[in-house]
mmCIF file of C-alpha atoms in Angstrom:
data_model
loop_
_atom_site.group_PDB
_atom_site.id
_atom_site.type_symbol
_atom_site.label_atom_id
_atom_site.label_comp_id
_atom_site.label_asym_id
_atom_site.label_seq_id
_atom_site.Cartn_x
_atom_site.Cartn_y
_atom_site.Cartn_z
ATOM 1 C CA TYR A 64 -51.565 140.551 -25.118
ATOM 2 C CA ARG A 65 -50.081 138.671 -28.049
ATOM 3 C CA LEU A 66 -47.070 137.714 -25.793
ATOM 4 C CA LEU A 67 -49.439 136.596 -23.074
ATOM 5 C CA ALA A 68 -51.545 134.478 -25.391
ATOM 6 C CA GLY A 69 -48.439 132.783 -26.733
ATOM 7 C CA LEU A 70 -47.178 131.628 -23.333
ATOM 8 C CA LYS A 71 -47.254 127.970 -22.448
ATOM 9 C CA VAL A 72 -49.811 128.583 -19.786
ATOM 10 C CA THR A 73 -53.152 127.064 -19.264
ATOM 11 C CA ASN A 74 -54.794 129.408 -16.865
ATOM 12 C CA PHE A 75 -55.074 133.196 -16.938
ATOM 13 C CA ILE A 76 -56.681 135.255 -14.226
ATOM 14 C CA THR A 77 -57.607 138.837 -15.228
ATOM 15 C CA THR A 78 -59.159 141.688 -13.301
ATOM 16 C CA ASN A 79 -59.856 143.486 -16.574
ATOM 17 C CA TYR A 80 -63.458 143.616 -17.799
ATOM 18 C CA ASP A 81 -62.702 143.687 -21.573
ATOM 19 C CA ALA A 82 -62.274 140.723 -23.895
ATOM 20 C CA THR A 83 -58.927 141.736 -25.385
ATOM 21 C CA LEU A 84 -57.122 138.492 -24.348
ATOM 22 C CA ASP A 85 -60.040 136.445 -25.716
ATOM 23 C CA GLU A 86 -59.657 138.193 -29.068
ATOM 24 C CA GLU A 87 -55.942 137.304 -29.139
ATOM 25 C CA PHE A 88 -56.738 133.610 -28.745
ATOM 26 C CA ILE A 89 -59.262 133.904 -31.554
ATOM 27 C CA THR A 90 -56.603 135.548 -33.702
ATOM 28 C CA LEU A 91 -54.333 132.605 -32.875
ATOM 29 C CA ASN A 92 -56.997 130.251 -34.226
ATOM 30 C CA TYR A 93 -58.285 128.985 -30.895
ATOM 31 C CA ILE A 94 -61.985 128.146 -30.737
ATOM 32 C CA ARG A 95 -64.147 129.291 -27.802
ATOM 33 C CA GLU A 96 -65.873 126.440 -26.084
ATOM 34 C CA ASN A 97 -69.453 127.591 -25.832
ATOM 35 C CA SER A 98 -70.410 124.924 -23.255
ATOM 36 C CA VAL A 99 -68.348 126.752 -20.598
ATOM 37 C CA ASN A 100 -70.395 129.450 -19.048
ATOM 38 C CA THR A 101 -71.427 130.669 -15.576
ATOM 39 C CA SER A 102 -74.667 130.897 -13.677
ATOM 40 C CA GLU A 103 -73.199 133.802 -11.705
ATOM 41 C CA GLN A 104 -75.050 137.090 -12.389
ATOM 42 C CA VAL A 105 -73.151 139.499 -10.011
ATOM 43 C CA TYR A 106 -70.085 137.721 -8.579
ATOM 44 C CA SER A 107 -67.349 135.996 -10.503
ATOM 45 C CA LEU A 108 -65.753 133.058 -8.611
ATOM 46 C CA ARG A 109 -66.297 130.758 -11.650
ATOM 47 C CA ARG A 110 -66.494 133.234 -14.538
ATOM 48 C CA LEU A 111 -64.473 131.335 -17.192
ATOM 49 C CA HIS A 112 -63.896 131.591 -20.926
ATOM 50 C CA ARG A 113 -62.221 128.406 -22.331
ATOM 51 C CA PHE A 114 -60.404 128.282 -25.673
ATOM 52 C CA ILE A 115 -59.286 125.064 -27.504
ATOM 53 C CA LYS A 116 -56.835 124.509 -30.320
ATOM 54 C CA GLY A 117 -56.198 120.803 -31.005
ATOM 55 C CA LYS A 118 -55.184 119.399 -27.613
ATOM 56 C CA VAL A 119 -54.250 122.760 -26.114
ATOM 57 C CA GLU A 120 -56.584 124.454 -23.721
ATOM 58 C CA LYS A 121 -56.508 128.061 -22.488
ATOM 59 C CA ASN A 122 -58.725 129.262 -19.615
ATOM 60 C CA VAL A 123 -59.333 132.893 -18.945
ATOM 61 C CA TRP A 124 -60.859 133.596 -15.595
ATOM 62 C CA TYR A 125 -62.652 136.963 -15.149
ATOM 63 C CA ALA A 126 -62.191 137.505 -11.444
ATOM 64 C CA HIS A 127 -63.734 141.036 -11.435
ATOM 65 C CA GLY A 128 -66.420 140.513 -13.955
ATOM 66 C CA GLU A 129 -66.775 141.319 -17.613
ATOM 67 C CA GLU A 130 -68.137 144.201 -19.564
ATOM 68 C CA LYS A 131 -70.702 142.064 -21.432
ATOM 69 C CA TYR A 132 -72.453 141.718 -18.029
ATOM 70 C CA PRO A 133 -72.338 145.134 -16.306
ATOM 71 C CA LYS A 134 -73.784 143.827 -13.021
ATOM 72 C CA SER A 135 -70.748 141.593 -12.690
ATOM 73 C CA ILE A 136 -68.177 144.409 -12.859
ATOM 74 C CA MET A 137 -66.335 144.699 -9.545
ATOM 75 C CA LEU A 138 -66.922 148.341 -8.472
ATOM 76 C CA GLY A 139 -67.253 149.703 -4.893
ATOM 77 C CA TYR A 140 -67.046 148.150 -1.426
ATOM 78 C CA ASP A 141 -70.383 146.454 -1.670
ATOM 79 C CA GLN A 142 -69.178 144.160 -4.486
ATOM 80 C CA TYR A 143 -65.774 143.690 -2.925
ATOM 81 C CA CYS A 144 -67.130 142.781 0.524
ATOM 82 C CA GLY A 145 -69.750 140.496 -1.003
ATOM 83 C CA THR A 146 -67.008 138.708 -2.911
ATOM 84 C CA ILE A 147 -64.884 138.254 0.184
ATOM 85 C CA GLY A 148 -67.877 136.672 1.933
ATOM 86 C CA LEU A 149 -68.117 134.133 -0.941
ATOM 87 C CA LEU A 150 -64.364 133.571 -0.857
ATOM 88 C CA ASN A 151 -64.667 132.722 2.850
ATOM 89 C CA ASP A 152 -67.519 130.272 2.166
ATOM 90 C CA TYR A 153 -65.477 128.712 -0.665
ATOM 91 C CA LEU A 154 -62.460 128.046 1.505
ATOM 92 C CA LYS A 155 -64.425 126.803 4.498
ATOM 93 C CA GLY A 156 -66.436 124.282 2.455
ATOM 94 C CA ASN A 157 -69.773 126.209 2.567
ATOM 95 C CA TYR A 158 -69.944 127.024 -1.151
ATOM 96 C CA LYS A 159 -72.235 125.200 -3.521
ATOM 97 C CA LEU A 160 -71.561 124.577 -7.144
ATOM 98 C CA PRO A 161 -74.443 125.034 -9.643
ATOM 99 C CA ASN A 162 -75.205 121.280 -9.457
ATOM 100 C CA LYS A 163 -75.798 121.795 -5.643
ATOM 101 C CA ARG A 164 -72.633 119.893 -4.841
ATOM 102 C CA ARG A 165 -70.803 121.348 -1.793
ATOM 103 C CA LEU A 166 -67.076 121.453 -2.032
ATOM 104 C CA ASP A 167 -64.930 120.318 0.869
ATOM 105 C CA SER A 168 -62.919 122.933 2.742
ATOM 106 C CA MET A 169 -59.668 124.000 1.069
ATOM 107 C CA VAL A 170 -57.656 122.529 3.932
ATOM 108 C CA LYS A 171 -59.336 119.128 3.454
ATOM 109 C CA ARG A 172 -58.885 119.297 -0.300
ATOM 110 C CA ILE A 173 -55.166 120.130 -0.054
ATOM 111 C CA ASN A 174 -54.542 117.403 2.437
ATOM 112 C CA GLY A 175 -56.540 114.914 0.375
ATOM 113 C CA ARG A 176 -54.728 116.134 -2.826
ATOM 114 C CA ASN A 177 -58.080 117.002 -4.380
ATOM 115 C CA THR A 178 -56.709 119.568 -6.900
ATOM 116 C CA GLN A 179 -59.614 119.795 -9.289
ATOM 117 C CA ILE A 180 -60.125 123.349 -10.461
ATOM 118 C CA HIS A 181 -63.582 124.807 -10.068
ATOM 119 C CA SER A 182 -62.690 128.502 -9.573
ATOM 120 C CA TRP A 183 -59.839 130.842 -10.051
ATOM 121 C CA ILE A 184 -59.523 130.720 -6.209
ATOM 122 C CA ASP A 185 -58.188 127.172 -6.552
ATOM 123 C CA LEU A 186 -55.250 128.431 -8.651
ATOM 124 C CA PHE A 187 -53.902 130.282 -5.669
ATOM 125 C CA PHE A 188 -53.698 126.997 -3.715
ATOM 126 C CA PHE A 189 -52.941 124.315 -6.292
ATOM 127 C CA THR A 190 -50.795 125.960 -9.075
ATOM 128 C CA ASP A 191 -47.932 128.395 -9.235
ATOM 129 C CA VAL A 192 -49.270 131.917 -9.746
ATOM 130 C CA HIS A 193 -47.321 134.636 -11.504
ATOM 131 C CA ILE A 194 -48.769 138.132 -10.975
ATOM 132 C CA PHE A 195 -47.716 140.873 -13.289
ATOM 133 C CA ALA A 196 -49.027 143.968 -14.991
ATOM 134 C CA PHE A 197 -51.083 144.423 -11.830
ATOM 135 C CA GLY A 198 -50.175 146.950 -9.253
ATOM 136 C CA LEU A 199 -51.815 144.979 -6.413
ATOM 137 C CA ASP A 200 -53.194 148.174 -4.819
ATOM 138 C CA TYR A 201 -54.382 147.738 -1.304
ATOM 139 C CA SER A 202 -57.923 148.427 -2.591
ATOM 140 C CA GLU A 203 -57.799 145.041 -4.280
ATOM 141 C CA MET A 204 -59.134 143.475 -1.060
ATOM 142 C CA ASP A 205 -60.141 140.144 -2.543
ATOM 143 C CA ILE A 206 -56.566 139.307 -3.704
ATOM 144 C CA TRP A 207 -55.063 140.495 -0.435
ATOM 145 C CA TRP A 208 -57.571 138.559 1.520
ATOM 146 C CA ILE A 209 -56.649 135.334 -0.327
ATOM 147 C CA LEU A 210 -52.941 135.867 0.260
ATOM 148 C CA ASN A 211 -53.648 136.523 3.920
ATOM 149 C CA ARG A 212 -55.879 133.416 4.327
ATOM 150 C CA ARG A 213 -53.386 131.246 2.542
ATOM 151 C CA LYS A 214 -50.627 132.264 4.936
ATOM 152 C CA ARG A 215 -52.941 131.873 7.961
ATOM 153 C CA MET A 216 -53.607 128.279 7.051
ATOM 154 C CA LEU A 217 -49.909 127.625 7.688
ATOM 155 C CA VAL A 218 -49.606 129.781 10.778
ATOM 156 C CA GLU A 219 -52.586 128.184 12.436
ATOM 157 C CA ASN A 220 -50.993 124.736 11.661
ATOM 158 C CA LYS A 221 -53.912 123.654 9.511
ATOM 159 C CA LEU A 222 -51.350 122.747 6.840
ATOM 160 C CA ASN A 223 -47.767 121.636 6.956
ATOM 161 C CA SER A 224 -47.014 123.267 3.552
ATOM 162 C CA LEU A 225 -48.656 124.469 0.384
ATOM 163 C CA PRO A 226 -48.204 122.779 -2.930
ATOM 164 C CA ASN A 227 -47.466 125.920 -4.909
ATOM 165 C CA LYS A 228 -45.669 129.304 -5.005
ATOM 166 C CA ILE A 229 -46.869 132.728 -5.796
ATOM 167 C CA TYR A 230 -44.686 135.314 -7.585
ATOM 168 C CA PHE A 231 -45.199 139.050 -7.939
ATOM 169 C CA TYR A 232 -43.326 140.830 -10.669
ATOM 170 C CA MET A 233 -42.717 144.591 -10.284
ATOM 171 C CA ASN A 234 -40.018 147.040 -11.387
ATOM 172 C CA ASP A 235 -40.722 149.480 -8.566
ATOM 173 C CA LEU A 236 -42.181 148.492 -5.261
ATOM 174 C CA ASP A 237 -42.217 150.412 -1.936
ATOM 175 C CA SER A 238 -40.542 148.671 0.973
ATOM 176 C CA GLU A 239 -43.792 148.393 3.030
ATOM 177 C CA LYS A 240 -45.602 146.432 0.363
ATOM 178 C CA ALA A 241 -42.544 144.336 -0.326
ATOM 179 C CA LYS A 242 -42.367 143.370 3.375
ATOM 180 C CA LEU A 243 -46.036 142.481 3.500
ATOM 181 C CA LEU A 244 -45.819 140.316 0.438
ATOM 182 C CA LYS A 245 -42.789 138.515 1.918
ATOM 183 C CA ASP A 246 -44.820 137.993 5.094
ATOM 184 C CA PHE A 247 -47.502 136.315 3.002
ATOM 185 C CA ASP A 248 -44.824 134.099 1.375
ATOM 186 C CA VAL A 249 -45.115 135.809 -1.977
ATOM 187 C CA ILE A 250 -41.911 135.822 -3.938
ATOM 188 C CA VAL A 251 -41.169 139.357 -5.288
ATOM 189 C CA VAL A 252 -39.307 139.412 -8.534
ATOM 190 C CA ARG A 253 -38.033 142.832 -9.580
ATOM 191 C CA VAL A 254 -38.117 143.422 -13.382
ATOM 192 C CA ASN A 255 -36.789 146.553 -15.138
ATOM 193 C CA VAL A 256 -38.943 147.115 -18.206
ATOM 194 C CA SER A 257 -37.590 149.990 -20.205
ATOM 195 C CA ARG A 258 -40.043 152.087 -22.369
ATOM 196 C CA ASN A 259 -42.709 149.378 -22.152
ATOM 197 C CA ASN A 260 -40.476 147.035 -24.178
ATOM 198 C CA TYR A 261 -41.815 143.789 -22.703
ATOM 199 C CA ARG A 262 -40.512 141.712 -25.630
ATOM 200 C CA SER A 263 -36.916 142.381 -24.482
ATOM 201 C CA GLU A 264 -37.804 140.761 -21.139
ATOM 202 C CA GLU A 265 -38.854 137.399 -22.632
#
């Protein structure tokens, strides 16, 4: 976590419920911005903790909820399926922000270069995404759904190209999952971490 917090990265998406990464930013003398919160009680499209140190900003997006709010923790098909319904609304332009503003569809936003970040979902379309320390099990339906939808936007000729790339880092990956990720235009990077010595892989 100390290595992660020290990266020159602005946005972090976590499926963990604990606040360990938050604590690392506090240890590194970042101040949590209390004005950033969420009106979401159950789902977590916009669940964000922001940390500031000088002009440096770090955003931690809790995609699967957080332990402080037990109802938000992503457990079971009911929560996963409900989340996918919201993801679908978000990408189609049927999602309302707390101020009642309705966002344009993702296709329209990409074509219009409207890359403002309102949710961790936007990061999968507007910024390079590096996925690691995450097995990407098939039960993680929300993430697989986004990767699928992202690719379908290209296949259905709604977009000519996407402005970002997605990378998946793994030291051991079965051939079926590797092929599926390739089909979804995810770049698989094989990394050999020996005895959990992540520092040697910097």
